[in-house]
Coordinates of C-alpha atoms in Angstrom, one line a residue:
X30 CA 85.1 144.7 47.8
X31 CA 82.7 142.2 46.2
X32 CA 84.0 139.0 44.6
X33 CA 82.9 140.2 41.1
X34 CA 84.7 143.6 41.5
X35 CA 87.9 141.8 42.7
X36 CA 87.8 139.5 39.7
X37 CA 87.3 142.4 37.2
X38 CA 90.3 144.2 38.8
X39 CA 92.4 141.0 38.5
X40 CA 91.4 140.5 34.8
X41 CA 94.5 142.3 33.4
X42 CA 96.7 139.6 35.0
X43 CA 95.4 137.2 32.4
X44 CA 97.7 138.8 29.8
X45 CA 100.7 137.6 31.8
X46 CA 99.4 134.3 32.8
X47 CA 97.5 135.5 35.9
X48 CA 94.6 133.0 35.6
X49 CA 95.9 131.3 38.8
X50 CA 95.5 134.6 40.7
X51 CA 92.1 135.1 39.2
X52 CA 91.0 131.6 40.4
X53 CA 92.3 132.4 43.8
X54 CA 89.9 135.3 44.1
X55 CA 87.0 132.9 43.1
X56 CA 88.3 130.3 45.6
X57 CA 88.1 132.9 48.4
X58 CA 84.5 133.8 47.3
X59 CA 83.5 130.2 47.4
X60 CA 85.1 129.8 50.8
X61 CA 83.0 132.7 52.1
X62 CA 79.8 131.0 50.9
X63 CA 80.9 127.6 52.5
X64 CA 81.7 129.3 55.8
X65 CA 78.3 131.1 55.8
X66 CA 76.5 127.8 55.0
X67 CA 78.4 126.0 57.8
X68 CA 77.2 128.7 60.2
X69 CA 73.6 128.2 59.0
X70 CA 73.6 131.3 56.9
X71 CA 71.9 130.9 53.5
X72 CA 72.3 134.5 52.4
X73 CA 70.8 134.5 48.9
X74 CA 72.7 137.7 48.0
X75 CA 76.1 136.0 48.8
X76 CA 75.1 132.9 46.7
X77 CA 74.0 135.2 43.8
X78 CA 77.3 137.0 44.0
X79 CA 79.2 133.8 43.8
X80 CA 77.2 132.7 40.7
X81 CA 77.9 136.0 39.0
X82 CA 81.6 135.7 39.9
X83 CA 81.8 132.2 38.4
X84 CA 80.0 133.4 35.2
X85 CA 82.6 136.3 35.0
X86 CA 85.5 133.8 35.2
X87 CA 84.0 131.7 32.5
X88 CA 83.5 134.7 30.2
X89 CA 87.1 135.8 30.8
X90 CA 88.3 132.3 30.1
X91 CA 86.5 132.4 26.8
X92 CA 88.0 135.8 26.0
X93 CA 91.5 134.5 26.8
X94 CA 91.0 131.5 24.5
X95 CA 89.8 133.8 21.7
X96 CA 92.6 136.2 22.1
X97 CA 95.5 133.8 22.9
X98 CA 98.8 135.1 21.7
X99 CA 99.9 134.1 18.2
X100 CA 103.1 134.6 16.2
X101 CA 101.8 138.0 15.1
X102 CA 101.0 138.9 18.7
X103 CA 104.1 138.1 20.8
X104 CA 103.6 137.9 24.6
X105 CA 105.2 140.3 26.9
X106 CA 108.5 138.9 28.2
X107 CA 108.3 138.4 32.0
X108 CA 111.9 138.5 33.4
X109 CA 112.6 136.6 36.5
X110 CA 115.6 137.0 38.8
X111 CA 117.1 134.3 41.0
X112 CA 120.4 134.5 42.8
X113 CA 122.6 132.4 45.1
X114 CA 126.0 130.8 45.7
X115 CA 125.1 127.5 43.9
X116 CA 128.2 125.9 45.4
X117 CA 128.3 122.3 44.4
X118 CA 125.3 122.8 42.2
X119 CA 122.9 119.9 42.1
X120 CA 119.6 118.8 40.6
X121 CA 117.7 120.6 43.4
X122 CA 119.2 123.9 42.2
X123 CA 118.2 123.0 38.6
X124 CA 114.7 122.2 39.7
X125 CA 114.5 125.6 41.3
X126 CA 115.6 127.2 38.1
X127 CA 112.9 125.2 36.2
X128 CA 110.2 126.4 38.6
X129 CA 111.5 129.9 38.6
X130 CA 111.4 130.2 34.9
X131 CA 107.8 129.0 34.9
X132 CA 106.9 132.2 36.8
X133 CA 107.8 134.2 33.7
X134 CA 109.4 133.7 30.4
X135 CA 113.1 134.6 30.9
X136 CA 115.3 133.6 33.8
X137 CA 118.2 135.7 34.8
X138 CA 120.5 134.2 37.5
X139 CA 122.9 136.1 39.6
X140 CA 125.9 134.1 41.0
X141 CA 127.4 135.3 44.3
X142 CA 131.2 136.0 44.2
X143 CA 133.7 134.2 46.4
X144 CA 134.4 137.2 48.6
X145 CA 130.7 137.8 49.3
X146 CA 130.0 134.1 50.1
X147 CA 133.1 133.9 52.3
X148 CA 132.0 136.9 54.3
X149 CA 128.5 135.6 54.9
X150 CA 128.8 131.8 55.1
X151 CA 132.4 130.8 54.8
X152 CA 134.5 130.0 51.7
X153 CA 132.8 128.0 48.9
X154 CA 134.2 124.7 47.7
X155 CA 133.9 125.6 44.1
X156 CA 135.5 128.6 42.4
X157 CA 133.7 131.5 40.8
X158 CA 134.5 130.0 37.3
X159 CA 133.2 126.5 38.3
X160 CA 130.0 127.8 39.7
X161 CA 129.3 130.1 36.8
X162 CA 130.0 127.3 34.4
X163 CA 127.4 125.1 36.1
X164 CA 124.7 127.7 36.2
X165 CA 125.3 128.7 32.6
X166 CA 125.0 125.1 31.5
X167 CA 121.5 124.7 33.0
X168 CA 118.9 124.6 30.2
X169 CA 116.4 126.7 32.1
X170 CA 118.8 129.6 32.6
X171 CA 118.7 132.3 29.9
X172 CA 121.2 134.9 31.3
X173 CA 123.9 134.8 34.0
X174 CA 125.1 137.7 36.0
X175 CA 128.5 137.2 37.9
X176 CA 129.8 138.8 41.1
X177 CA 126.4 139.4 42.7
X178 CA 126.5 140.2 46.5
X179 CA 125.1 137.6 48.8
X180 CA 122.8 140.0 50.6
X181 CA 120.8 142.4 48.3
X182 CA 120.5 145.9 49.6
X183 CA 117.7 148.2 48.6
X184 CA 120.0 150.1 46.2
X185 CA 121.2 146.8 44.7
X186 CA 117.7 145.6 44.2
X187 CA 116.7 148.8 42.4
X188 CA 119.9 148.4 40.3
X189 CA 119.0 144.8 39.3
X190 CA 115.4 145.6 38.5
X191 CA 116.3 148.6 36.4
X192 CA 119.4 147.2 34.6
X193 CA 118.0 143.7 33.9
X194 CA 114.4 144.8 33.6
X195 CA 113.3 142.3 36.3
X196 CA 109.6 141.7 37.0
X197 CA 109.9 139.3 39.9
X198 CA 112.6 138.1 42.3
X199 CA 112.1 134.3 43.0
X200 CA 113.3 132.1 45.8
X201 CA 112.4 128.8 47.5
X202 CA 109.8 128.9 50.2
X203 CA 112.4 128.0 52.9
X204 CA 113.7 131.0 54.9
X205 CA 117.0 132.6 53.8
X206 CA 118.4 134.4 56.8
X207 CA 121.8 136.0 57.4
X208 CA 122.4 137.6 60.8
X209 CA 118.7 137.4 61.6
X210 CA 117.7 139.4 58.4
X211 CA 115.7 138.0 55.5
X212 CA 118.0 138.3 52.5
X213 CA 115.0 139.1 50.3
X214 CA 113.5 141.7 52.6
X215 CA 113.9 144.5 50.0
X216 CA 112.3 142.5 47.3
X217 CA 109.3 141.7 49.6
X218 CA 108.8 145.3 50.4
X219 CA 108.9 146.3 46.8
X220 CA 106.1 143.7 45.9
X221 CA 108.6 142.0 43.6
X222 CA 109.0 138.7 45.5
X223 CA 107.6 135.3 44.6
X224 CA 108.3 131.9 46.2
X225 CA 108.6 128.4 44.7
X226 CA 108.4 125.1 46.5
X227 CA 111.6 123.7 47.8
X228 CA 112.9 120.5 46.2
X229 CA 112.6 118.3 49.3
X230 CA 115.0 115.5 50.1
X231 CA 118.1 117.2 48.6
X232 CA 120.4 120.0 49.7
X233 CA 124.1 120.9 49.4
X234 CA 124.4 120.3 53.1
X235 CA 123.0 116.7 52.8
X236 CA 125.2 115.9 49.8
X237 CA 128.4 117.2 51.5
X238 CA 127.4 115.1 54.5
X239 CA 127.5 112.0 52.2
X240 CA 131.0 113.0 51.0
X241 CA 132.3 113.5 54.6
X242 CA 131.6 109.8 55.1
X243 CA 134.4 109.1 52.6
X244 CA 137.5 108.8 54.8
X245 CA 140.9 109.6 53.4
X246 CA 141.7 105.9 53.4
X247 CA 138.5 105.1 51.5
X248 CA 139.3 107.8 49.0
X249 CA 142.7 106.4 48.3
X250 CA 141.4 102.8 48.1
X251 CA 138.6 103.8 45.7
X252 CA 141.1 105.7 43.5
X253 CA 143.3 102.6 43.2
X254 CA 140.3 100.3 42.5
X255 CA 139.0 102.6 39.9
X256 CA 142.2 102.2 37.8
X257 CA 141.3 98.5 37.2
X258 CA 145.0 97.8 36.5
X259 CA 146.5 94.4 37.2
X260 CA 148.2 95.8 40.3
X261 CA 145.0 97.3 41.6
X262 CA 143.1 94.1 40.8
X263 CA 145.7 92.0 42.6
X264 CA 145.5 94.3 45.6
X265 CA 141.7 93.9 45.7
X266 CA 142.0 90.2 45.4
X267 CA 141.8 88.5 42.1
X268 CA 140.5 91.5 40.2
X269 CA 137.7 91.9 42.9
X270 CA 136.1 95.0 44.2
X271 CA 136.0 95.6 48.0
X272 CA 132.6 96.6 49.2
X273 CA 131.8 96.8 52.9
X274 CA 134.6 94.4 53.7
X275 CA 133.5 91.8 51.2
X276 CA 135.3 90.9 48.0
X277 CA 133.3 90.5 44.8
X278 CA 134.4 88.6 41.8
X279 CA 135.1 90.9 38.9
X280 CA 132.3 89.3 36.8
X281 CA 129.7 89.9 39.5
X282 CA 128.1 93.2 40.2
X283 CA 128.3 94.3 43.9
X284 CA 124.9 95.0 45.4
X285 CA 125.6 98.6 46.1
X286 CA 122.7 101.1 46.0
X287 CA 123.2 104.7 47.1
X288 CA 120.4 105.7 49.4
X289 CA 118.8 109.1 49.2
X290 CA 116.0 111.0 50.9
X291 CA 114.9 112.4 47.5
X292 CA 111.9 110.6 46.1
X293 CA 112.2 110.4 42.3
X294 CA 108.8 110.2 40.5
X295 CA 108.0 109.7 36.9
X296 CA 106.6 113.2 36.8
X297 CA 110.0 114.7 37.9
X298 CA 111.8 112.7 35.3
X299 CA 109.3 113.9 32.7
X300 CA 109.7 117.5 33.8
X301 CA 113.5 117.3 33.6
X302 CA 113.1 115.7 30.1
X303 CA 111.7 118.9 28.8
X304 CA 113.4 119.6 25.4
X305 CA 114.4 116.0 24.8
X306 CA 113.2 115.6 21.2
X307 CA 113.0 112.4 19.2
X308 CA 115.9 111.5 17.0
X309 CA 115.0 112.3 13.4
X310 CA 116.5 110.9 10.2
X311 CA 119.8 112.4 9.1
X312 CA 121.0 113.4 12.6
X313 CA 124.6 112.7 13.5
X314 CA 124.3 111.1 16.9
X315 CA 127.1 111.3 19.4
X316 CA 127.2 108.9 22.4
X317 CA 129.1 109.4 25.6
X318 CA 128.8 107.5 28.9
X319 CA 129.9 107.7 32.5
X320 CA 128.9 107.8 36.1
X321 CA 128.5 111.6 36.1
X322 CA 128.8 111.5 39.9
X323 CA 128.6 114.9 41.6
X324 CA 127.9 116.4 38.2
X325 CA 130.4 119.3 37.9
X326 CA 132.0 121.8 35.7
X327 CA 134.5 119.3 34.3
X328 CA 131.6 117.2 33.1
X329 CA 129.9 120.2 31.5
X330 CA 133.0 121.2 29.6
X331 CA 133.3 117.7 28.2
X332 CA 129.7 117.5 27.2
X333 CA 130.0 120.9 25.4
X334 CA 132.9 119.6 23.3
X335 CA 131.2 116.2 22.7
X336 CA 127.9 117.9 21.5
X337 CA 129.9 119.9 18.9
X338 CA 130.9 116.6 17.2
X339 CA 127.3 116.0 15.9
X340 CA 123.7 117.0 15.9
X341 CA 122.4 115.0 18.9
X342 CA 124.1 114.1 22.1
X343 CA 123.1 110.9 23.9
X344 CA 124.5 110.5 27.4
X345 CA 124.7 107.1 29.0
X346 CA 124.4 107.1 32.8
X347 CA 125.6 103.9 34.5
X348 CA 123.8 102.4 37.5
X349 CA 125.0 102.5 41.1
X350 CA 126.4 98.9 41.1
X351 CA 128.5 99.5 38.0
X352 CA 129.9 102.8 39.3
X353 CA 130.7 101.2 42.6
X354 CA 132.3 98.2 40.9
X355 CA 134.8 100.4 39.1
X356 CA 135.2 103.1 41.8
X357 CA 134.8 101.1 45.0
X358 CA 134.5 102.6 48.5
X359 CA 131.2 104.6 49.0
X360 CA 130.9 105.8 45.4
X361 CA 128.7 106.9 43.8
X362 CA 127.9 109.8 46.0
X363 CA 124.6 110.4 44.1
X364 CA 122.3 107.6 43.1
X365 CA 121.3 106.7 39.6
X366 CA 118.1 108.8 39.6
X367 CA 119.9 111.8 41.0
X368 CA 122.6 111.5 38.4
X369 CA 120.1 111.2 35.6
X370 CA 118.3 114.3 36.7
X371 CA 121.6 116.2 36.9
X372 CA 122.6 115.2 33.3
X373 CA 119.1 116.0 31.9
X374 CA 119.3 119.5 33.3
X375 CA 122.4 120.2 31.1
X376 CA 121.7 122.2 28.0
X377 CA 124.2 120.2 26.0
X378 CA 122.4 116.8 26.6
X379 CA 119.7 115.9 24.1
X380 CA 118.6 112.7 25.9
X381 CA 120.0 110.0 28.3
X382 CA 120.4 106.3 28.1
X383 CA 119.7 105.0 31.6
X384 CA 121.8 102.0 32.7
X385 CA 123.5 101.3 29.4
X386 CA 126.0 98.4 29.0
X387 CA 129.5 99.0 30.3
X388 CA 130.9 97.5 27.1
X389 CA 129.4 99.0 24.0
X390 CA 128.1 96.5 21.5
X391 CA 127.4 96.6 17.8
X392 CA 123.7 95.9 18.5
X393 CA 123.5 99.0 20.8
X394 CA 125.3 101.2 18.3
X395 CA 123.0 100.1 15.5
X396 CA 119.8 100.4 17.6
X397 CA 120.6 103.9 18.5
X398 CA 122.1 104.8 15.1
X399 CA 125.2 106.1 16.8
X400 CA 127.7 107.8 14.5
X401 CA 130.4 108.9 17.1
X402 CA 131.4 107.5 20.5
X403 CA 133.4 110.1 22.4
X404 CA 135.4 109.8 25.6
X405 CA 137.4 112.5 27.5
X406 CA 141.2 112.5 28.1
X407 CA 140.5 113.3 31.7
X408 CA 138.2 110.8 33.4
X409 CA 138.0 108.0 36.0
X410 CA 140.0 105.2 34.6
X411 CA 137.7 102.6 33.1
X412 CA 139.8 99.7 31.9
X413 CA 137.9 96.6 32.9
X414 CA 140.5 94.0 33.9
X415 CA 142.3 94.4 30.5
X416 CA 139.1 94.6 28.5
X417 CA 138.4 97.9 26.7
X418 CA 134.8 99.0 27.0
X419 CA 135.3 101.0 23.7
X420 CA 136.8 98.1 21.8
X421 CA 133.8 97.9 19.4
X422 CA 133.5 101.6 18.4
X423 CA 137.3 101.7 18.0
X424 CA 137.1 98.7 15.7
X425 CA 134.3 100.4 13.7
X426 CA 136.3 103.6 13.4
X427 CA 133.7 105.8 15.2
X428 CA 135.6 106.4 18.5
X429 CA 136.8 109.9 19.2
X430 CA 138.9 111.1 22.1
X431 CA 138.0 114.6 23.3
X432 CA 140.6 116.7 25.1
X433 CA 139.3 117.6 28.5
X434 CA 139.4 121.4 29.1
X435 CA 139.2 121.2 32.9
X436 CA 141.1 119.0 35.3
X437 CA 138.2 119.0 37.8
X438 CA 137.1 115.5 38.9
X439 CA 135.2 114.0 41.8
X440 CA 138.5 113.1 43.4
X441 CA 139.5 116.8 43.4
X442 CA 136.2 117.7 45.0
X443 CA 136.5 115.1 47.7
X444 CA 140.1 116.2 48.4
X445 CA 138.9 119.8 48.9
X446 CA 136.4 118.6 51.5
X447 CA 139.0 116.4 53.2
X448 CA 141.4 119.4 53.5
X449 CA 138.7 121.3 55.3
X450 CA 137.1 118.4 57.1
X451 CA 136.9 119.9 60.5
X452 CA 135.4 123.2 59.4
X453 CA 133.0 121.7 57.0
X454 CA 131.9 119.0 59.4
X455 CA 130.9 121.5 62.1
X456 CA 129.1 123.6 59.5
X457 CA 127.2 120.6 58.1
X458 CA 126.2 119.5 61.6
X459 CA 124.7 122.9 62.4
X460 CA 122.9 123.1 59.1
X461 CA 121.5 119.6 59.3
X462 CA 119.9 120.5 62.7
X463 CA 118.2 123.4 60.9
X464 CA 117.0 121.2 58.0
X465 CA 115.6 118.6 60.4
X466 CA 113.7 121.4 62.2
X467 CA 112.4 122.6 58.9
X468 CA 111.0 119.2 57.9
X469 CA 109.7 118.6 61.5
X470 CA 107.8 121.9 61.5
X471 CA 106.6 121.4 57.9
X472 CA 105.2 117.9 58.5
X473 CA 104.4 118.1 62.3
X474 CA 106.9 115.3 63.0
X475 CA 107.6 116.4 66.6
X476 CA 110.9 116.9 68.5
X477 CA 112.0 113.4 68.0
X478 CA 112.6 114.1 64.3
X479 CA 114.9 117.0 65.1
X480 CA 117.1 114.8 67.2
X481 CA 117.3 112.0 64.6

């Protein structure tokens, strides 16, 4: 098949955003010419063919520009299917959803049920309800399907494609094997499978590994320090916060920074800021703040309620040192950048304030035109040595306490891990070896990287 013929056959793909596939055909044609030239072959026919192919691409681009869809010509909806356990869902999952939705125009996400997950990889830490709530709250997810089996059979794949009118099944480019079998084998055979790049530097396994470092003693200590009561302050030493064996004065920020293998770029922040529109006149702005560590279903439930109080929800995300000052121990589990991305992925958040002041001021409220300051009834205690961080909004009459619908907190999550410490530790150790092998093979790092 000549390059020109291949391009003409690929032309219909333009209607569904297939220009990338079209350019791939041209790229292969160019590669053939370069290879021939490197071998000393200056076949004029091959060069002429490439020129004709390039001209055809240019003509098709012009046609596409002239016939671009308008409001009177709606584009065909391309429905994408992704599925998984999404246990302890994090910003890596959210980024996968973002990329998956870009393959088409509507993202349908299937969430594996507890029984199916337990049978294939052990019981999940989060319940069906908690995992469904997190997936549903992601702003790139259009539809959610519960009780999806962990391994898709041929029959189930056909059922999914037919019932939900799926065009493509999407998954990360890392292998997904159960008992030696590719989970998406059926989708591959059907020609319905597409891959997206894995979000490197983050995984549920790696995050759980961080949480395993929180000993039961650390957990109790951090809970007491987080209360900031007089008794807890005295126990810490003159209202200080213990960090790595040192005592910090309460008016000094401890130099705690949560390390992460994930490299946050301005581009990633920009991609996650999709849908963050500027504040326009007349909007009723609601402000909430917190650490949002291990962003979970309890946070989502609160943000949903807070968003309903106005037209625009601003979410303040405190830095690592502030969170550690009030939580102690090894908190936060996720660093500031990771927590910002997690909050930005939530459909109820309109924008974030990165590293806001712990105590709200009149200047901040005026600058951001805040109408309501909301706080949940269930949260990490935040009384700062007797000083109320919400004193100013309460004085101004704009403070609102929102009843928390869920009792889930990071303490509850840590406790679940501690109860299953031995089983989870062994599982994490096995999976970490697999992840190190993945990165070693991907970047040619050698066997030393696997042993690290």
